Coordinates of C-alpha atoms in Angstrom, one line a residue:
M19 CA 82.8 54.1 119.0
A20 CA 84.4 51.5 116.9
E21 CA 85.3 48.3 118.6
V22 CA 88.4 47.5 116.6
A23 CA 90.8 45.2 118.4
M24 CA 94.6 45.5 117.8
D25 CA 96.8 42.6 118.8
M26 CA 99.8 44.8 119.6
P27 CA 100.2 48.5 120.0
P28 CA 102.4 50.2 117.4
A29 CA 106.0 50.6 118.4
A30 CA 106.8 53.9 120.1
S31 CA 109.3 56.2 118.5
P32 CA 112.3 57.3 120.8
S33 CA 111.0 60.9 120.9
G34 CA 107.5 59.7 121.7
V35 CA 108.8 57.5 124.5
R36 CA 110.7 60.4 126.0
R37 CA 107.7 62.6 125.8
G38 CA 105.5 59.9 127.4
V39 CA 108.0 59.6 130.3
A40 CA 107.8 63.4 130.7
V41 CA 104.0 63.3 130.7
I42 CA 104.0 60.7 133.4
R43 CA 106.4 62.7 135.5
A44 CA 104.5 65.9 135.0
S45 CA 101.2 64.1 135.8
L46 CA 102.5 62.8 139.1
L47 CA 103.8 66.2 140.1
S48 CA 100.5 67.8 139.0
M49 CA 98.5 65.3 141.0
L50 CA 100.4 66.4 144.1
A51 CA 99.6 70.1 143.4
I52 CA 96.1 69.5 142.3
A53 CA 95.4 67.4 145.4
A54 CA 96.6 70.3 147.5
L55 CA 94.3 72.6 145.5
G56 CA 91.3 70.4 146.0
I57 CA 92.1 69.8 149.7
T58 CA 92.4 73.6 150.2
R59 CA 88.8 74.1 148.9
L60 CA 87.6 71.2 151.0
V61 CA 89.3 72.4 154.2
H62 CA 88.1 76.0 153.6
S63 CA 84.5 74.8 153.1
A64 CA 84.6 72.6 156.2
L65 CA 86.1 75.3 158.4
V66 CA 83.5 77.8 157.3
A67 CA 80.7 75.3 157.8
H68 CA 81.8 74.6 161.4
G69 CA 82.5 78.3 162.2
T70 CA 79.4 79.9 160.8
D71 CA 75.6 79.3 160.5
E72 CA 74.1 77.6 157.5
S73 CA 73.0 80.8 155.7
T74 CA 76.5 82.2 155.8
F75 CA 78.0 78.9 154.6
T76 CA 75.5 78.8 151.7
A77 CA 76.2 82.5 150.8
V78 CA 80.0 81.9 150.8
G79 CA 79.5 78.8 148.6
I80 CA 77.4 80.8 146.1
L81 CA 80.0 83.6 145.9
I82 CA 82.8 81.1 145.3
G83 CA 80.8 79.3 142.7
S84 CA 80.2 82.7 140.9
T85 CA 83.9 83.3 140.9
M86 CA 84.7 79.9 139.5
V87 CA 82.1 80.3 136.7
A88 CA 83.5 83.7 135.7
G89 CA 87.1 82.4 135.9
L90 CA 86.3 79.5 133.7
F91 CA 84.9 81.7 131.0
L92 CA 87.4 84.0 129.1
P93 CA 90.3 83.5 131.5
G94 CA 89.7 79.7 131.1
G95 CA 89.9 80.0 127.4
L96 CA 93.1 82.1 127.6
S97 CA 94.5 79.6 130.0
S98 CA 93.8 76.8 127.5
A99 CA 95.4 78.8 124.7
A100 CA 98.5 79.3 126.7
A101 CA 98.7 75.5 127.3
K102 CA 98.3 74.9 123.6
F103 CA 100.1 77.6 121.6
I104 CA 103.2 78.1 123.8
P105 CA 104.3 74.4 123.6
Y106 CA 103.2 74.2 120.0
H107 CA 105.7 76.9 119.0
L108 CA 108.4 75.4 121.3
G109 CA 107.8 72.1 119.5
R110 CA 108.7 74.0 116.3
S111 CA 111.8 75.4 117.9
D112 CA 110.3 78.9 117.8
V113 CA 111.1 80.1 121.3
A114 CA 110.7 83.8 120.4
M115 CA 107.2 83.2 119.1
A116 CA 106.2 81.2 122.2
R117 CA 107.2 84.2 124.3
A118 CA 105.3 86.5 122.0
V119 CA 102.1 84.4 122.4
Y120 CA 102.6 84.4 126.2
R121 CA 102.9 88.2 126.3
L122 CA 99.8 88.6 124.1
L123 CA 97.7 86.2 126.2
L124 CA 98.9 87.9 129.5
I125 CA 97.9 91.4 128.3
V126 CA 94.4 90.2 127.2
G127 CA 94.1 88.0 130.3
Y128 CA 94.7 90.9 132.8
A129 CA 92.2 93.1 131.0
C130 CA 89.6 90.3 131.0
S131 CA 90.2 89.4 134.7
L132 CA 89.8 93.0 135.8
A133 CA 86.6 93.4 133.8
L134 CA 85.2 90.1 135.1
G135 CA 86.0 91.1 138.7
L136 CA 84.0 94.3 138.2
V137 CA 81.1 92.3 136.7
V138 CA 80.9 89.7 139.4
G139 CA 81.3 92.3 142.2
A140 CA 78.5 94.4 140.7
G141 CA 76.3 91.3 140.2
S142 CA 76.7 90.4 143.9
L143 CA 75.5 93.9 144.8
F144 CA 72.5 93.4 142.6
Y145 CA 71.6 90.2 144.4
G146 CA 71.7 91.8 147.8
Y147 CA 75.2 91.1 149.1
S148 CA 77.0 93.8 151.0
G149 CA 79.7 96.1 149.6
A150 CA 82.4 94.2 151.5
D151 CA 81.2 91.0 150.0
A152 CA 81.1 92.5 146.5
L153 CA 84.7 93.8 146.9
S154 CA 85.8 90.4 148.2
V155 CA 84.3 88.4 145.4
G156 CA 85.6 90.8 142.8
L157 CA 89.1 90.5 144.1
L158 CA 88.8 86.7 144.3
T159 CA 87.6 86.7 140.6
V160 CA 90.6 88.7 139.5
A161 CA 93.1 86.6 141.4
F162 CA 91.6 83.3 140.3
S163 CA 91.4 84.4 136.6
I164 CA 95.0 85.5 136.5
Y165 CA 96.1 82.4 138.4
S166 CA 94.5 80.2 135.8
I167 CA 96.5 81.9 132.9
E168 CA 99.8 82.0 134.8
K169 CA 99.4 78.3 135.8
S170 CA 99.0 77.2 132.2
A171 CA 101.9 79.4 131.1
L172 CA 104.1 77.5 133.6
Y173 CA 103.0 74.2 132.1
G174 CA 103.4 75.6 128.5
F175 CA 107.1 76.5 129.2
D176 CA 107.6 73.2 131.0
R177 CA 108.0 74.7 134.5
V178 CA 106.0 72.0 136.2
E179 CA 108.2 71.8 139.3
S180 CA 107.9 75.5 139.8
Y181 CA 104.2 75.3 139.5
V182 CA 104.0 72.5 142.1
R183 CA 106.1 74.4 144.6
L184 CA 104.0 77.5 144.1
E185 CA 100.7 75.6 144.4
L186 CA 101.8 74.0 147.6
I187 CA 102.9 77.3 149.1
G188 CA 99.6 78.9 148.1
S189 CA 97.6 76.1 149.5
V190 CA 99.3 76.2 152.9
T191 CA 98.9 80.0 152.9
A192 CA 95.1 79.7 152.2
I193 CA 94.5 77.1 154.8
A194 CA 96.5 78.9 157.5
L195 CA 94.6 82.2 156.8
T196 CA 91.2 80.4 156.8
V197 CA 92.0 79.0 160.3
L198 CA 92.9 82.5 161.5
V199 CA 89.7 84.0 159.9
V200 CA 87.4 81.4 161.6
A201 CA 89.3 81.4 164.9
F202 CA 89.1 85.2 165.3
G203 CA 85.5 85.5 164.1
W204 CA 86.4 87.7 161.1
H205 CA 84.1 87.7 158.1
A206 CA 86.6 87.9 155.3
Y207 CA 85.9 84.3 154.3
L208 CA 87.1 84.8 150.7
M209 CA 90.3 86.6 151.5
P210 CA 92.3 83.4 152.2
L211 CA 91.6 81.9 148.8
T212 CA 92.4 85.2 147.1
L213 CA 95.8 85.4 148.8
G214 CA 96.5 81.8 148.0
Y215 CA 95.9 82.3 144.3
T216 CA 98.0 85.5 144.5
V217 CA 101.0 83.5 145.7
L218 CA 101.1 81.6 142.5
V219 CA 100.6 84.7 140.4
I220 CA 103.5 86.5 142.0
G221 CA 105.7 83.3 141.9
S222 CA 104.9 82.8 138.2
W223 CA 105.9 86.4 137.4
L224 CA 109.3 85.7 139.0
V225 CA 109.8 82.3 137.5
L226 CA 108.9 83.2 133.9
R227 CA 110.5 86.7 133.9
R228 CA 113.7 85.2 135.3
S229 CA 113.6 82.5 132.6
T230 CA 113.2 85.1 129.8
D231 CA 116.9 85.8 129.8
S232 CA 118.3 82.5 131.0
T233 CA 117.0 79.0 130.6
L234 CA 114.4 79.7 127.9
D235 CA 117.2 80.9 125.6
N236 CA 118.9 77.5 126.0
W237 CA 115.6 75.5 125.6
I238 CA 116.2 72.9 123.0
P239 CA 113.2 70.7 122.2
E240 CA 113.8 67.1 121.0
Q241 CA 113.8 67.0 117.2
P242 CA 112.5 64.2 115.0
T243 CA 115.4 64.6 112.6
P244 CA 118.8 66.2 112.7
H245 CA 119.2 69.8 111.7
T246 CA 122.0 71.6 109.9
A247 CA 120.5 75.1 109.9
A248 CA 121.7 78.0 111.9
A249 CA 121.0 78.4 115.6
P250 CA 117.4 79.4 116.6
I251 CA 116.6 83.0 117.0
T252 CA 115.8 84.0 120.6
S253 CA 114.9 87.2 122.4
R254 CA 118.7 87.9 122.6
D255 CA 119.2 87.2 118.9
T256 CA 116.3 88.9 117.1
L257 CA 116.5 90.4 113.6
A258 CA 116.6 93.8 115.3
S259 CA 120.0 92.9 116.9
R260 CA 121.3 91.6 113.6
P261 CA 121.2 94.6 111.2
S262 CA 123.4 92.9 108.7
A263 CA 120.6 90.5 107.9
L264 CA 118.4 93.4 106.9
S265 CA 120.9 95.6 105.1
A266 CA 123.2 93.2 103.3
G267 CA 120.5 90.8 102.0
E268 CA 121.6 88.0 104.2
S269 CA 119.1 85.2 104.7
V270 CA 118.4 84.5 108.4
T271 CA 117.3 80.9 109.1
F272 CA 116.5 78.9 112.2
S273 CA 115.6 75.3 112.6
G274 CA 112.3 73.8 113.4
G275 CA 109.2 72.1 112.0
A276 CA 108.1 68.5 111.8
A277 CA 110.4 67.6 109.0
G278 CA 113.4 69.7 110.0
E279 CA 113.0 72.2 107.3
S280 CA 114.7 75.6 107.5
R281 CA 112.5 78.6 108.1
A282 CA 113.7 81.5 105.9
F283 CA 113.2 85.1 106.6
G284 CA 113.5 87.2 103.5
G285 CA 116.3 89.5 104.8
A286 CA 117.0 91.4 101.6
A287 CA 116.8 95.2 101.8
N288 CA 114.1 95.3 99.2
G289 CA 111.9 92.9 101.3
S290 CA 111.4 90.6 98.3
A291 CA 110.5 87.7 100.4
A292 CA 108.1 89.5 102.7
A293 CA 105.0 88.9 100.6
S294 CA 105.7 85.3 99.8
G295 CA 106.8 84.1 103.2
G296 CA 110.2 83.0 101.9
A297 CA 111.4 81.7 98.6
A298 CA 110.1 78.2 99.1
G299 CA 107.1 79.2 101.2
S300 CA 108.2 76.8 103.8
V301 CA 106.5 78.5 106.7
D302 CA 103.3 80.6 106.9
A303 CA 101.9 83.3 109.2
L304 CA 100.3 80.8 111.6
G305 CA 103.5 78.7 112.1
W306 CA 101.9 75.7 110.4
N307 CA 103.7 73.7 107.7
A308 CA 103.2 74.9 104.1
A309 CA 101.0 72.0 103.2
G310 CA 98.8 72.0 106.2
G311 CA 97.8 75.6 107.0
P312 CA 97.0 79.0 105.4
G313 CA 99.8 80.7 103.6
A314 CA 101.5 83.9 104.6
A315 CA 98.9 86.0 102.9
S316 CA 99.8 89.0 105.0
G317 CA 103.6 88.6 105.1
G318 CA 103.9 92.4 104.9
A319 CA 102.7 92.5 108.5
G320 CA 106.2 91.5 109.5
A321 CA 107.7 94.8 108.3
L322 CA 110.1 96.6 110.5
G323 CA 109.6 99.8 108.7
S324 CA 107.0 99.6 105.9
G325 CA 105.3 96.7 104.2
A326 CA 107.4 96.9 101.0
A327 CA 110.8 97.6 102.4
G328 CA 112.5 95.6 105.1
G329 CA 109.7 93.2 105.4
L330 CA 110.2 89.8 107.1
G331 CA 109.1 86.6 105.5
A332 CA 106.5 84.3 107.0
G333 CA 104.4 87.1 108.4
V334 CA 106.6 87.4 111.5
A335 CA 106.6 90.9 113.0
V336 CA 109.4 92.4 115.0
A337 CA 108.6 95.5 117.1
G338 CA 111.1 97.2 119.5
G339 CA 113.5 94.2 119.2
R340 CA 110.8 91.7 120.0
V341 CA 108.9 89.2 117.8
V342 CA 105.2 89.8 118.0
V343 CA 102.3 87.5 117.1
P344 CA 101.2 88.1 113.4
R345 CA 97.7 89.1 112.7
G346 CA 96.8 85.8 111.2
Q347 CA 97.7 83.8 114.2
R348 CA 96.1 86.4 116.5
R349 CA 92.8 85.6 114.7
E350 CA 93.5 81.9 115.2
I351 CA 94.2 82.3 118.9
A352 CA 91.1 84.5 119.3
G353 CA 88.9 81.9 117.7
Y354 CA 90.4 79.2 119.9
V355 CA 90.0 81.3 123.0
G356 CA 86.3 81.8 122.1
M357 CA 85.7 78.1 121.6
A358 CA 87.7 77.0 124.7
S359 CA 85.9 79.6 126.9
L360 CA 82.5 78.4 125.7
G361 CA 83.5 74.8 126.3
G362 CA 85.0 75.4 129.8
L363 CA 81.9 77.4 130.8
A364 CA 79.6 74.7 129.6
S365 CA 81.5 71.8 131.3
A366 CA 83.5 72.7 134.4
G367 CA 81.5 75.9 134.9
L368 CA 78.3 73.9 135.2
L369 CA 79.7 72.0 138.2
Q370 CA 80.5 75.3 140.0
A371 CA 77.1 76.7 139.0
L372 CA 75.2 73.9 140.7
P373 CA 74.6 75.9 143.9
L374 CA 73.1 78.7 141.8
L375 CA 70.8 76.2 139.9
A376 CA 69.8 74.7 143.2
A377 CA 68.9 78.1 144.6
I378 CA 66.5 78.5 141.7
Y379 CA 64.8 75.0 141.7
T380 CA 65.1 73.8 145.3
T381 CA 64.6 75.1 148.8
P382 CA 67.3 77.3 150.6
A383 CA 68.0 74.4 153.0
E384 CA 68.9 72.1 150.0
V385 CA 71.4 74.5 148.5
K386 CA 73.9 73.7 151.1
Y387 CA 74.0 70.1 150.0
F388 CA 75.4 71.2 146.6
V389 CA 78.0 73.5 148.3
T390 CA 79.3 70.6 150.3
A391 CA 79.1 68.1 147.4
V392 CA 81.0 70.4 145.0
S393 CA 83.7 70.9 147.7
L394 CA 83.9 67.1 148.3
V395 CA 84.1 66.1 144.7
A396 CA 86.7 68.7 143.9
P397 CA 89.7 66.5 144.8
L398 CA 88.4 63.6 142.7
Y399 CA 87.5 66.1 140.0
F400 CA 90.9 67.7 140.0
L401 CA 93.2 64.7 140.3
P402 CA 92.5 63.1 136.9
R403 CA 92.6 66.6 135.3
A404 CA 96.2 66.8 136.5
L405 CA 96.9 64.2 133.8
G406 CA 95.1 66.5 131.4
M407 CA 97.2 69.5 132.4
A408 CA 100.4 67.5 131.6
L409 CA 98.9 65.9 128.5
F410 CA 97.6 69.0 126.8
P411 CA 101.0 70.8 126.4
A412 CA 102.6 67.5 125.4
M413 CA 100.0 66.8 122.7
A414 CA 100.3 70.4 121.5
H415 CA 104.0 69.9 121.3
A416 CA 103.5 66.7 119.4
H417 CA 101.2 68.5 116.9
G418 CA 103.9 71.1 116.4
S419 CA 106.5 68.5 115.7
G420 CA 104.2 66.3 113.6
D421 CA 104.3 63.3 116.0
L422 CA 100.7 62.2 115.6
E423 CA 101.5 58.6 116.6
S424 CA 102.4 59.9 120.1
I425 CA 99.1 61.6 120.3
R426 CA 97.2 58.4 119.4
R427 CA 99.2 56.3 121.9
Q428 CA 98.8 58.8 124.8
A429 CA 95.0 59.3 124.2
D430 CA 94.4 55.5 124.0
L431 CA 96.4 54.4 127.0
S432 CA 95.3 57.4 129.2
T433 CA 91.6 57.1 128.4
R434 CA 91.4 53.4 129.1
A435 CA 93.5 53.8 132.3
L436 CA 91.3 56.6 133.6
F437 CA 88.1 54.7 133.0
V438 CA 89.3 51.4 134.4
A439 CA 91.5 52.5 137.2
L440 CA 89.2 55.1 138.6
A441 CA 86.1 52.9 138.6
P442 CA 87.0 51.1 141.9
L443 CA 88.0 54.3 143.5
F444 CA 84.7 56.0 142.7
V445 CA 82.8 52.9 143.9
V446 CA 84.5 53.2 147.3
A447 CA 83.8 57.0 147.4
I448 CA 80.1 56.4 146.7
M449 CA 79.9 53.8 149.4
L450 CA 81.5 56.1 152.0
A451 CA 79.6 59.3 151.0
R452 CA 77.5 59.5 154.1
Q453 CA 80.3 58.7 156.5
V454 CA 82.6 61.3 154.9
L455 CA 79.9 64.0 155.0
T456 CA 79.3 63.5 158.7
L457 CA 83.0 63.4 159.4
I458 CA 83.9 66.7 157.7
Y459 CA 80.7 68.6 158.1
P460 CA 78.1 69.0 160.8
P461 CA 75.7 66.1 161.3
Q462 CA 72.7 67.9 159.6
F463 CA 74.6 67.8 156.3
A464 CA 74.1 64.0 156.1
D465 CA 70.8 64.5 154.3
G466 CA 72.7 65.5 151.2
T467 CA 74.2 62.0 150.8
V468 CA 72.3 61.1 147.7
V469 CA 73.2 64.4 146.0
L470 CA 76.8 63.7 146.7
Q471 CA 76.6 60.2 145.4
V472 CA 74.9 61.3 142.1
L473 CA 77.6 64.0 141.7
L474 CA 80.3 61.4 142.2
L475 CA 79.0 59.4 139.3
A476 CA 78.7 62.5 137.2
T477 CA 82.2 63.6 138.1
Y478 CA 83.5 60.2 137.0
L479 CA 81.9 60.7 133.5
M480 CA 83.3 64.3 133.4
V481 CA 87.0 63.5 134.2
T482 CA 87.6 60.2 132.5
P483 CA 87.4 61.5 128.9
V484 CA 90.1 64.2 129.6
A485 CA 92.8 62.5 127.4
A486 CA 90.4 62.2 124.5
I487 CA 89.3 65.8 124.9
N488 CA 92.9 67.0 125.0
A489 CA 93.7 65.0 121.8
L490 CA 91.0 67.0 120.1
S491 CA 91.6 70.3 121.7
S492 CA 95.3 70.3 120.8
G493 CA 94.5 69.7 117.2
T494 CA 93.0 71.5 114.3
P495 CA 90.1 74.1 114.6
R496 CA 87.7 71.4 113.3
E497 CA 88.8 69.0 116.0
V498 CA 88.6 71.7 118.7
R499 CA 84.9 72.2 117.9
V500 CA 84.0 68.6 118.9
P501 CA 84.5 68.8 122.7
V502 CA 83.2 72.4 122.7
S503 CA 80.0 71.5 120.9
S504 CA 79.5 68.4 123.1
A505 CA 79.9 70.5 126.2
V506 CA 77.5 73.1 125.0
V507 CA 74.9 70.4 124.0
G508 CA 75.5 68.8 127.4
W509 CA 75.0 72.1 129.2
F510 CA 71.6 72.7 127.4
A511 CA 70.6 69.1 128.2
G512 CA 71.5 69.5 131.9
V513 CA 70.0 72.9 132.4
G514 CA 66.9 71.9 130.5
A515 CA 66.5 68.7 132.5
A516 CA 67.0 70.7 135.8
I517 CA 63.7 72.4 135.4
P518 CA 61.4 69.4 135.5
L519 CA 63.7 67.2 137.6
G520 CA 64.4 69.9 140.1
L521 CA 60.8 70.8 140.5
A522 CA 59.8 67.1 140.8
F523 CA 62.7 65.7 143.0
G524 CA 64.3 68.8 144.5
D525 CA 68.0 68.5 145.2
V526 CA 68.3 65.0 143.8
G527 CA 66.6 66.1 140.6
V528 CA 69.2 68.9 140.0
G529 CA 71.9 66.3 140.7
L530 CA 70.4 64.0 138.1
A531 CA 70.3 66.9 135.6
Y532 CA 74.0 67.4 136.0
L533 CA 74.5 63.6 135.5
I534 CA 72.7 63.9 132.2
A535 CA 74.9 66.8 131.2
A536 CA 78.0 64.8 132.0
A537 CA 77.0 61.8 130.0
V538 CA 76.1 63.9 126.9
S539 CA 79.4 65.9 127.2
A540 CA 81.5 62.8 127.4
A541 CA 80.0 60.7 124.6
W542 CA 80.8 62.7 121.5
P543 CA 84.6 63.3 122.2
L544 CA 85.1 59.7 123.1
S545 CA 83.3 58.5 119.9
A546 CA 85.2 61.0 117.7
V547 CA 88.7 60.0 118.9
A548 CA 87.9 56.2 118.9
K549 CA 86.6 56.4 115.4
R550 CA 89.5 58.5 114.0
H551 CA 92.2 56.3 115.5
Q552 CA 90.3 53.0 115.4
L553 CA 90.6 52.4 119.1
A554 CA 88.9 49.5 121.0
W555 CA 87.3 51.6 123.7
F556 CA 83.7 50.5 123.9
G557 CA 84.2 47.3 125.9
P558 CA 86.5 48.8 128.7
I559 CA 84.4 52.0 129.0
A560 CA 81.1 50.2 129.1
R561 CA 82.3 47.7 131.7
S562 CA 83.8 50.5 133.9
V563 CA 80.7 52.7 133.8
A564 CA 78.5 49.7 134.6
V565 CA 80.6 49.0 137.7
V566 CA 80.2 52.5 139.0
V567 CA 76.5 52.7 138.2
A568 CA 76.0 49.4 140.1
G569 CA 77.9 50.8 143.1
L570 CA 75.5 53.8 143.1
L571 CA 72.4 51.6 143.1
V572 CA 73.8 49.3 145.8
A573 CA 74.7 52.3 148.0
Q574 CA 71.0 53.3 148.2
V575 CA 70.1 50.3 150.3
L576 CA 73.1 50.2 152.6
P577 CA 72.8 50.8 156.4
H578 CA 74.0 54.2 157.7
G579 CA 76.6 53.1 160.2
W580 CA 80.3 53.4 159.9
L581 CA 81.0 49.7 160.1
A582 CA 78.5 48.9 157.4
G583 CA 79.9 51.7 155.2
I584 CA 83.5 50.7 155.5
G585 CA 82.6 47.0 154.9
A586 CA 80.6 47.9 151.8
A587 CA 83.4 50.1 150.5
V588 CA 86.0 47.4 150.9
A589 CA 83.8 44.8 149.3
G590 CA 82.6 47.0 146.5
G591 CA 86.2 48.1 145.6
A592 CA 87.4 44.5 145.6
I593 CA 84.5 43.4 143.4
A594 CA 85.1 46.3 141.0
V595 CA 88.8 45.3 140.7
A596 CA 87.9 41.7 140.1
L597 CA 85.4 42.5 137.4
L598 CA 87.9 44.8 135.6
R599 CA 91.0 42.7 136.1
R600 CA 91.4 41.8 132.5
D601 CA 91.2 45.4 131.4
L602 CA 93.7 46.4 134.1
R603 CA 96.2 43.7 133.0
R604 CA 96.0 44.8 129.4
I605 CA 96.5 48.4 130.3
L606 CA 99.6 47.5 132.3
G607 CA 100.9 45.4 129.5
D608 CA 100.4 48.2 126.9
A609 CA 102.1 50.7 129.3
R610 CA 105.2 48.4 129.7
Y611 CA 105.3 47.8 125.9
S612 CA 105.2 51.6 125.2
A613 CA 107.9 52.2 127.8

């Protein structure tokens, strides 16, 4: 990473400032919802641990881990695509195409979710689980997979408040049902989580379908320059509802694009503009600007009738009164989904798969340490990712509108803030790991303290690069390959290291293998973004990581009592803040300047 200092950050554009404020607001709301999600998993895990024996607790943890791994594969890629392509088209004032992308992803997502539910259910039968368990884990997989896609669609259409309300309702539902299941001695331990995710799915259906004919039609994104073109085409105002544009040779235009250019549909009856994508070729089939992306080579795909007659320019297809995603963009989306699925499975999926790895390389008694550790790190893992959930659509929107300076500023400030501000928090968490374990779980789980502490350090390295990863993932296909490739390399490094380390050191060895995977996965995206934008990241990141590593080492020699743990946590947090005070002051100053 280049250590290039800048005296003052560049001045923020008005549109970039408004987008930054929106990101902060969405991030704060997301943190509330994601905290509820993490606490739900934690409370569910604790209640099951206290209400069942260790073998049942471990089995439930493995089933949940299998569900999360499956849900982070193709549904995770589709979820990421929804968070990228929907706001991208909204950023180009193309509301109709944003809806078309959503419909396409939803159809594919439902099919993938059902298929994965069958695969996970059948796999659990193969590994000796009962038919009831197989049905439960299959339903949970379907619910979680669809939940992931609908959640990202809510973010993509800027329905953050609706998402937060639905997430809170779902979390309360899941916790209440878990209490009932444990209190009455039922064995449907996965049912509460399934119904909790289903609450958001149903709520999302209602919110987004209701918006289809109301607020989305009035959605007006901020524009970098004034427009004089005609009003945007929406689902109420498609070419199918304007036959004069097709029969009388009238040109139909709508505003959008980074430079405010008009997008022209070749509306002549002979379809003369269908092949060229408009007389000036201003927009292509992928919705990119003419200079930056592939041309509308398959413009004839937008034909209402046949390719030669009645064709629509720019490769935009209309079927049954609805705009549909052109073939060229479907290929782009498919490629992105594949890359995002691979990256999600290799990064976040590896955390959820740790109980499965532990079951291979450690004793059955040690597997429960990873079940508890994964549940405990979930709130810390999810909270910074709330920023990513808000940043990713904002960055995709900025890519669509051509505001690259906004992307640079958000990536820089967010990355430094995550590394520096979270370091003291993770030091405190590492110091209190044993006390928290014995407070939430039965006393015998305290032997998993070192595993939890190592996973906390690995989680710190996994979540802090989220802004840099989003800056790449919301960009060009070449940039998308960077975080995906780093996650895959990290996965191979971690799984490969788990064999010798797990066999030699047991549960701690598997935890160290995950730490290696986290370090490898984080290094490449951070280096790529810092190099591209000439950002001075090496110093703040190195100091922050060193503080957390020092906290982990000191924690190994601390006494086990509550007073000692609390005293060490307070002292460790204070020392961490003191060591990073200059970085904190500079981040606050840059944030005030950007605002």
